[in-house]
mmCIF file of C-alpha atoms in Angstrom:
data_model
loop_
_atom_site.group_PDB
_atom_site.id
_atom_site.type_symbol
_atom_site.label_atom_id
_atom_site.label_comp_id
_atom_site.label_asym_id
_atom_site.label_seq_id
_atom_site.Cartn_x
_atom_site.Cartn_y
_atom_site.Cartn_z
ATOM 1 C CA UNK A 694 -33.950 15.422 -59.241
ATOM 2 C CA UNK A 695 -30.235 14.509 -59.582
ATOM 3 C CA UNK A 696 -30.674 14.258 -63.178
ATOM 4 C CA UNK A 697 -29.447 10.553 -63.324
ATOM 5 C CA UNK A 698 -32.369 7.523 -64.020
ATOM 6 C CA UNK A 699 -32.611 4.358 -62.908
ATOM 7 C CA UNK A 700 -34.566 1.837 -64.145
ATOM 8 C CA UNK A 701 -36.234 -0.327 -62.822
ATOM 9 C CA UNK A 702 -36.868 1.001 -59.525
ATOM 10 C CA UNK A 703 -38.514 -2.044 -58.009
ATOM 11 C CA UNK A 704 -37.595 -5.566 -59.189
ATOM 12 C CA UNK A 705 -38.764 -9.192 -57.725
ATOM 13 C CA UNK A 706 -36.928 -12.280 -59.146
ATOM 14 C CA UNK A 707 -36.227 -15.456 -58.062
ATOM 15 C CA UNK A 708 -32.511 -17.474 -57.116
ATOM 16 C CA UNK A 709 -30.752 -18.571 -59.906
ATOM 17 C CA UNK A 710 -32.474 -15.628 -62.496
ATOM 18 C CA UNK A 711 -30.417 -13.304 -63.988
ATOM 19 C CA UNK A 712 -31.972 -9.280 -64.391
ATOM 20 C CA UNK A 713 -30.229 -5.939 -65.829
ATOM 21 C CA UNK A 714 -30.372 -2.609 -64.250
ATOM 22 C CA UNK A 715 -30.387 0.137 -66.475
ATOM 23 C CA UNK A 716 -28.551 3.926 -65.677
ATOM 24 C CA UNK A 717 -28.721 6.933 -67.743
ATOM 25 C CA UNK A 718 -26.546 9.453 -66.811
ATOM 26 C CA UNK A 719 -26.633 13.200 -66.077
ATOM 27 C CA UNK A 720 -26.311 14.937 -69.384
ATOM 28 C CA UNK A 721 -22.393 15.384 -70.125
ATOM 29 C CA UNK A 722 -21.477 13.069 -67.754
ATOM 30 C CA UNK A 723 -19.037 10.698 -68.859
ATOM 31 C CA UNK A 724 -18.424 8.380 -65.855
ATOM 32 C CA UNK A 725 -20.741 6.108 -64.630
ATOM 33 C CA UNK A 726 -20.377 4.139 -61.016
ATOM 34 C CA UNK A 727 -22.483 1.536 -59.755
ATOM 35 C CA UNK A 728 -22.922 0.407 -56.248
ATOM 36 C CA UNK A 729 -24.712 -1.771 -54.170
ATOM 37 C CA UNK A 730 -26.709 -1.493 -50.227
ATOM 38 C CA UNK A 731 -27.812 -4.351 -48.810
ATOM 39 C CA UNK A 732 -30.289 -3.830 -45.904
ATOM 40 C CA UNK A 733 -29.290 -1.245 -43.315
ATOM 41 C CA UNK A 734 -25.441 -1.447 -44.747
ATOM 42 C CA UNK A 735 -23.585 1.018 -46.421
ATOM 43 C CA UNK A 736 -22.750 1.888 -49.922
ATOM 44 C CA UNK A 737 -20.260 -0.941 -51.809
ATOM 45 C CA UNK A 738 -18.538 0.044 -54.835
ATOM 46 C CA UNK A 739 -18.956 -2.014 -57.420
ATOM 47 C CA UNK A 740 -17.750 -1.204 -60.876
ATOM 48 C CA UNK A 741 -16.521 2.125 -62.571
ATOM 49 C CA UNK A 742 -16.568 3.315 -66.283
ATOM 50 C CA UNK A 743 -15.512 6.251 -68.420
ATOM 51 C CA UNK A 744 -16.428 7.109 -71.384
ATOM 52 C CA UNK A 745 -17.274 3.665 -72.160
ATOM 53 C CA UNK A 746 -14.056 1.795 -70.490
ATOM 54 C CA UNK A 747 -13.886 0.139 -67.092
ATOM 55 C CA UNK A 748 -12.057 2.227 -65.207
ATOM 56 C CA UNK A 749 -11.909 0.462 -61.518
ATOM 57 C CA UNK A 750 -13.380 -2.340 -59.985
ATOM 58 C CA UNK A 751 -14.428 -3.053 -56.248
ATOM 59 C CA UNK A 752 -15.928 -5.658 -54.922
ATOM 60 C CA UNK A 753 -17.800 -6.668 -57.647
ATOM 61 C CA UNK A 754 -19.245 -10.529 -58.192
ATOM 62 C CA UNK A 755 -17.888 -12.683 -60.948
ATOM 63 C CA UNK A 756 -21.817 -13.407 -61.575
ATOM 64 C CA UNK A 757 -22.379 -9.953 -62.011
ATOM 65 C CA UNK A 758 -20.756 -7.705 -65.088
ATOM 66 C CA UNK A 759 -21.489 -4.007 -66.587
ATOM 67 C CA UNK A 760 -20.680 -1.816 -69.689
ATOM 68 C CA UNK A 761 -21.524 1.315 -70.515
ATOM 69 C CA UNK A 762 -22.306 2.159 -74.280
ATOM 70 C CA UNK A 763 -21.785 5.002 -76.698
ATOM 71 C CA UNK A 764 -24.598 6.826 -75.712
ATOM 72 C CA UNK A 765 -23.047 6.726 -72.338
ATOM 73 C CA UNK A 766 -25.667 4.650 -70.949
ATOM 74 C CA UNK A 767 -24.869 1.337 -68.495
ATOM 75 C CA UNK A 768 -26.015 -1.564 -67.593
ATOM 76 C CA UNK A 769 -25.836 -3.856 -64.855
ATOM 77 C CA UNK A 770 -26.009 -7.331 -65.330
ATOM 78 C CA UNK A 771 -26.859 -9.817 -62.813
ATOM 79 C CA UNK A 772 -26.963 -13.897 -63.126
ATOM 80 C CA UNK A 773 -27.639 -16.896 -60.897
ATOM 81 C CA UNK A 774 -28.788 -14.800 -58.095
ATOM 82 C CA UNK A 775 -29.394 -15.835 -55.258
ATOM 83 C CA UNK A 776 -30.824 -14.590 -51.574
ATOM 84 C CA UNK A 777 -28.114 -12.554 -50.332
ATOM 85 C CA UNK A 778 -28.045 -10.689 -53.776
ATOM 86 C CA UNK A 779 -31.242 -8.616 -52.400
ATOM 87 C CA UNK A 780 -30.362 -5.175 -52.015
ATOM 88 C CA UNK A 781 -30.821 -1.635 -53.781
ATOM 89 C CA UNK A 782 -28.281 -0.459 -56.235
ATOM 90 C CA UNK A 783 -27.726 2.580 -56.966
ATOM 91 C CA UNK A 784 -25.772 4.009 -59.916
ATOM 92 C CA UNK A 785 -23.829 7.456 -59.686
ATOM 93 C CA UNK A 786 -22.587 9.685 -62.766
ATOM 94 C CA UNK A 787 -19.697 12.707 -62.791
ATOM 95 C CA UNK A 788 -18.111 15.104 -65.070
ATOM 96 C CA UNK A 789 -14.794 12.927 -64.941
ATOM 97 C CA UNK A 790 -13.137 10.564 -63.262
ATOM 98 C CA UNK A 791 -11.061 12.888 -61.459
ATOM 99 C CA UNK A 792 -13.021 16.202 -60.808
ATOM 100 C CA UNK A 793 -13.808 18.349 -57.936
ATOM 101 C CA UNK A 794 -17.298 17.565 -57.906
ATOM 102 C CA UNK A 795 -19.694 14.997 -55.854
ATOM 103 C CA UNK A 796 -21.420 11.998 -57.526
ATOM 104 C CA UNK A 797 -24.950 12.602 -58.747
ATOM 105 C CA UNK A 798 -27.035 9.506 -57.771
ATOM 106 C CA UNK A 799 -30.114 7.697 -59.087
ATOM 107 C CA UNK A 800 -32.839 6.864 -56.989
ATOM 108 C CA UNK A 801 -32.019 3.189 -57.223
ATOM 109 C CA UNK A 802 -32.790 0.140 -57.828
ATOM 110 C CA UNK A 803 -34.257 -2.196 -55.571
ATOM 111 C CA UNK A 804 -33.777 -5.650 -56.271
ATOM 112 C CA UNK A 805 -35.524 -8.799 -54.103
ATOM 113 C CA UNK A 806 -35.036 -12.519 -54.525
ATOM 114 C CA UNK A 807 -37.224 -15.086 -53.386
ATOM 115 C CA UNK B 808 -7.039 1.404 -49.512
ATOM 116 C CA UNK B 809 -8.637 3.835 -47.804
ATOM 117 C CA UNK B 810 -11.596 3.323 -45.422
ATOM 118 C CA UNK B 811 -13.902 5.352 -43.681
ATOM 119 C CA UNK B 812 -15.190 4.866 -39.770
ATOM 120 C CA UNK B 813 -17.783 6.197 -38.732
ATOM 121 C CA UNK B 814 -18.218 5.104 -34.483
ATOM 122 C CA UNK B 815 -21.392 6.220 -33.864
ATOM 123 C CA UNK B 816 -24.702 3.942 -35.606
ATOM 124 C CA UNK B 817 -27.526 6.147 -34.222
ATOM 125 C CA UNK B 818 -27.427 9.335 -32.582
ATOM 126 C CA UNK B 819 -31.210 11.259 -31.320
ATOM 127 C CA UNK B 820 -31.161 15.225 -31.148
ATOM 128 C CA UNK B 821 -33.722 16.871 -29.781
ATOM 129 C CA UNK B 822 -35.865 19.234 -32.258
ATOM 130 C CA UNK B 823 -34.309 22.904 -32.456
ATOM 131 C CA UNK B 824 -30.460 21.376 -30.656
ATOM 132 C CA UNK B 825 -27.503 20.897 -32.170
ATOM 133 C CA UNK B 826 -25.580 17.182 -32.769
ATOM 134 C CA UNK B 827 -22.690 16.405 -34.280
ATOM 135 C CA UNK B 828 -21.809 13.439 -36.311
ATOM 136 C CA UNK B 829 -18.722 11.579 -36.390
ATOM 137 C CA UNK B 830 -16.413 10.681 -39.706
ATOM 138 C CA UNK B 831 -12.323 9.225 -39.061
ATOM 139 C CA UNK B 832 -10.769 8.007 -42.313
ATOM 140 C CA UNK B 833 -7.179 6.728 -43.430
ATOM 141 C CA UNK B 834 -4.982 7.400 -45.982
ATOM 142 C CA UNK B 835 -1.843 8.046 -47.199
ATOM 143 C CA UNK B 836 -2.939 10.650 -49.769
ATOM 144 C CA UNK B 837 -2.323 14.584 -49.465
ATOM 145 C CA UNK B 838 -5.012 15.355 -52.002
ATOM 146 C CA UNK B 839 -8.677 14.275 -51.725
ATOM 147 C CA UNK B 840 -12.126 14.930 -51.223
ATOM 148 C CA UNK B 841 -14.769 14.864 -48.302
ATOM 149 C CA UNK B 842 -18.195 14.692 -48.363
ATOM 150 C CA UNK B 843 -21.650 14.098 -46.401
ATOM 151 C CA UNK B 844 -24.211 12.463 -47.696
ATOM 152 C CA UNK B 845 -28.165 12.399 -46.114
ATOM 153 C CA UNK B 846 -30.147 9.136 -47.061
ATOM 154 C CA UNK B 847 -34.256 9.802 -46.286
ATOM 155 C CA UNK B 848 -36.419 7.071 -45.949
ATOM 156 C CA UNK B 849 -36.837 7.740 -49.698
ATOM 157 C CA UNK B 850 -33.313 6.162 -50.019
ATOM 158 C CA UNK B 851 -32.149 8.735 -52.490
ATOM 159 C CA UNK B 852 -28.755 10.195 -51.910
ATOM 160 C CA UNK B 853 -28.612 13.730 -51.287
ATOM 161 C CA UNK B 854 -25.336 15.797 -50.975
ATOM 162 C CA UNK B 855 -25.213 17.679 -47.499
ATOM 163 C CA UNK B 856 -21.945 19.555 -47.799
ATOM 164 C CA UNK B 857 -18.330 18.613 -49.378
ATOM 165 C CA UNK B 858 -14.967 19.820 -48.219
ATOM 166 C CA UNK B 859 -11.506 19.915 -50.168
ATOM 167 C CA UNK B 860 -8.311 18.360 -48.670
ATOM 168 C CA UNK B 861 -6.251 21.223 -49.789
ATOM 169 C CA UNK B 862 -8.358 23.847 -47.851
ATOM 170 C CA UNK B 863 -8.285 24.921 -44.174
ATOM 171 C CA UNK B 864 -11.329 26.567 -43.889
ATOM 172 C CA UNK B 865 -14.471 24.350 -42.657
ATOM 173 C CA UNK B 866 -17.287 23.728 -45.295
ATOM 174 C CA UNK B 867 -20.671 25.626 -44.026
ATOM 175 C CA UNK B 868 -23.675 24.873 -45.656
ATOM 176 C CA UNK B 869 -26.776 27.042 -44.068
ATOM 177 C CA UNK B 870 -26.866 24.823 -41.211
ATOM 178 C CA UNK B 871 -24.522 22.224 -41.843
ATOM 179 C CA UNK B 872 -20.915 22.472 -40.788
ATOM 180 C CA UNK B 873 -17.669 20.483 -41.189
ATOM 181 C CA UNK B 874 -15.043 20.429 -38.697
ATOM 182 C CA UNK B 875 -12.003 19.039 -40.473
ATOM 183 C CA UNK B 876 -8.718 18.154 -38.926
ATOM 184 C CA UNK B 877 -6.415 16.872 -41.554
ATOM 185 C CA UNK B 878 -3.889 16.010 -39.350
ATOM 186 C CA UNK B 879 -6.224 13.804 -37.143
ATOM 187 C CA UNK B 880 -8.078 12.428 -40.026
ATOM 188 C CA UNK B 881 -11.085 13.683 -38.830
ATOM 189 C CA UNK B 882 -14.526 14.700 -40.484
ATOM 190 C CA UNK B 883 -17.580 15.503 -38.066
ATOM 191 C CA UNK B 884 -20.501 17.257 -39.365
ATOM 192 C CA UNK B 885 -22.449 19.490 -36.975
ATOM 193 C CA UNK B 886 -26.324 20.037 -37.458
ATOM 194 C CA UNK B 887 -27.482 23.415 -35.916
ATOM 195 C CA UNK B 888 -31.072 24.135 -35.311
ATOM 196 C CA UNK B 889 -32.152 20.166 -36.027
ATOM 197 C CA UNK B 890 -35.166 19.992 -37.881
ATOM 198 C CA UNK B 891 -37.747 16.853 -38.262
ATOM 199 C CA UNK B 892 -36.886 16.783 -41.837
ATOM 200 C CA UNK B 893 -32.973 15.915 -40.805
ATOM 201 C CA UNK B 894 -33.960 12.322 -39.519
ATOM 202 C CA UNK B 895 -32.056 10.456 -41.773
ATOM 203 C CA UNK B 896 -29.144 7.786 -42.646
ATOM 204 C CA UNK B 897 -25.645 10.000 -42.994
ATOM 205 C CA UNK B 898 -22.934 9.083 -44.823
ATOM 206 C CA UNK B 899 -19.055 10.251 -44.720
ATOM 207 C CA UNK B 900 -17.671 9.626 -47.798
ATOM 208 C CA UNK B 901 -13.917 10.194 -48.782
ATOM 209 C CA UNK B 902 -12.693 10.554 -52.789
ATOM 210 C CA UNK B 903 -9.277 10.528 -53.996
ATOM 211 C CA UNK B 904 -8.359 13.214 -56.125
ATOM 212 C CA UNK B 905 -4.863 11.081 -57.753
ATOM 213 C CA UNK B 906 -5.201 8.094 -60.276
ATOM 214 C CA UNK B 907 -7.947 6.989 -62.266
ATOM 215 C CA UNK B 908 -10.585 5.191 -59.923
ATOM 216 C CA UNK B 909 -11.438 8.092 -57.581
ATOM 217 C CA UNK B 910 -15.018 6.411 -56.362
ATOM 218 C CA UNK B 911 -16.324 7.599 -53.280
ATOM 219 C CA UNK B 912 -15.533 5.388 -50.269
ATOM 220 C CA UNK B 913 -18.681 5.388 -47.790
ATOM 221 C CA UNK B 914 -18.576 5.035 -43.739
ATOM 222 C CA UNK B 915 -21.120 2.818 -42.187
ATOM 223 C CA UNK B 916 -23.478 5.394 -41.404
ATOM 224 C CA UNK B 917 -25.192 7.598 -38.958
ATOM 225 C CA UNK B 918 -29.122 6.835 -38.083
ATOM 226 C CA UNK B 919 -30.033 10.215 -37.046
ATOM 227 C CA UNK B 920 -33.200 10.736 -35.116
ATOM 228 C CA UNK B 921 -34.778 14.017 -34.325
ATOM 229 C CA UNK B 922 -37.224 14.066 -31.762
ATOM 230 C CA UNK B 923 -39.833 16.485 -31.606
#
């Protein structure tokens, strides 16, 4: 158990619905990074925050957004989705953005869209 | 940016051998971060072993080994003694260690199949 939760962990929607993944953190973890695997790909950075501020941004959709709150949770927000948007996400936490340590990952979240 | 390679989608090791994985990367930093990651069926990310820029000795981890030439930009991780529970996605994964936005850049991945 990495310590970090993920919910849901199974999700079925359908094009043009919007959904919201949910991450909590490891305890004392202050950044939270969200990425996305789509079928037998790797892992695609998405978003970054610290502390509650976006810190960097990959190749994230204009359809989709995130914040993390004061309790250090974060969300990810997804709208019109559509087929290709099927895929698990995972979210990661760390001490800091700039430490020695790995990223502790959720189980993930998988997402389908019919 | 930097980006990861890794050449080799699927690789089969016989039960008990030893195989070694694959990583290249480029970048233009001096200090960073290496890691392996090992995805199950059960998709969850597991840590296999991590290794720091700024050190010359190879990461061991039980069995798990790094071979890293800085120089070459090279990462390979060798499994000793494969085991039916190492059948798995792998993942090279490379962090920066300057600026703000030091997410972990993943390789393609390694299928890994041990065969018994």
């Amino acid at each position: 158990d990495s310590g970090v939760t993920q919910t849901p962990k199974h999700l079925i929607t359908a094009t043009g619905q919007r959904v919201t993944l949910r991450c909590s953190p490891r305890s004392g973890d202050l950044s939270v990074y969200w990425y996305q695997q789509s079928l037998d790909q790797g892992l695609q950075f998405l978003i970054q925050y610290y502390n509650g501020e976006e810190r960097a941004k990959g190749n994230i959709l204009e359809r989709f957004s995130a914040q993390q709150f004061p309790d250090l949770h974060s969300e990810l927000n997804l709208s019109s989705l559509e087929l290709g948007d099927s895929a698990l996400y995972f979210c990661a936490s760390s001490v800091s953005p700039v430490n020695t340590g790995e990223l502790f990952f959720g189980e993930g979240s998988r997402l389908t869209v019919l | 940016a930097q980006t990861v390679t890794q050449s080799q989608p699927e690789m089969s090791v016989q039960e008990a051998e030893t195989v070694t994985l694959s990583c290249t990367y480029d970048t233009s930093e001096s200090d960073y971060y290496l890691f392996w990651y090992k995805q199950p069926p059960s998709r969850q990310m597991i840590l296999v072993i991590r290794q720091e820029a700024y050190k010359q000795q190879n990461a061991t981890e039980n069995r798990f080994s790094v071979n890293f030439q800085k120089a070459a930009k090279s990462f390979s991780l060798k499994i000793s003694d494969s085991q039916l529970g190492d059948a798995a996605m792998y993942f090279c994964a490379y962090r920066s260690a300057e600026g703000a936005g030091n997410m972990l850049t993943f390789g393609g991945g390694t299928r890994l199949m041990v065969k018994p």
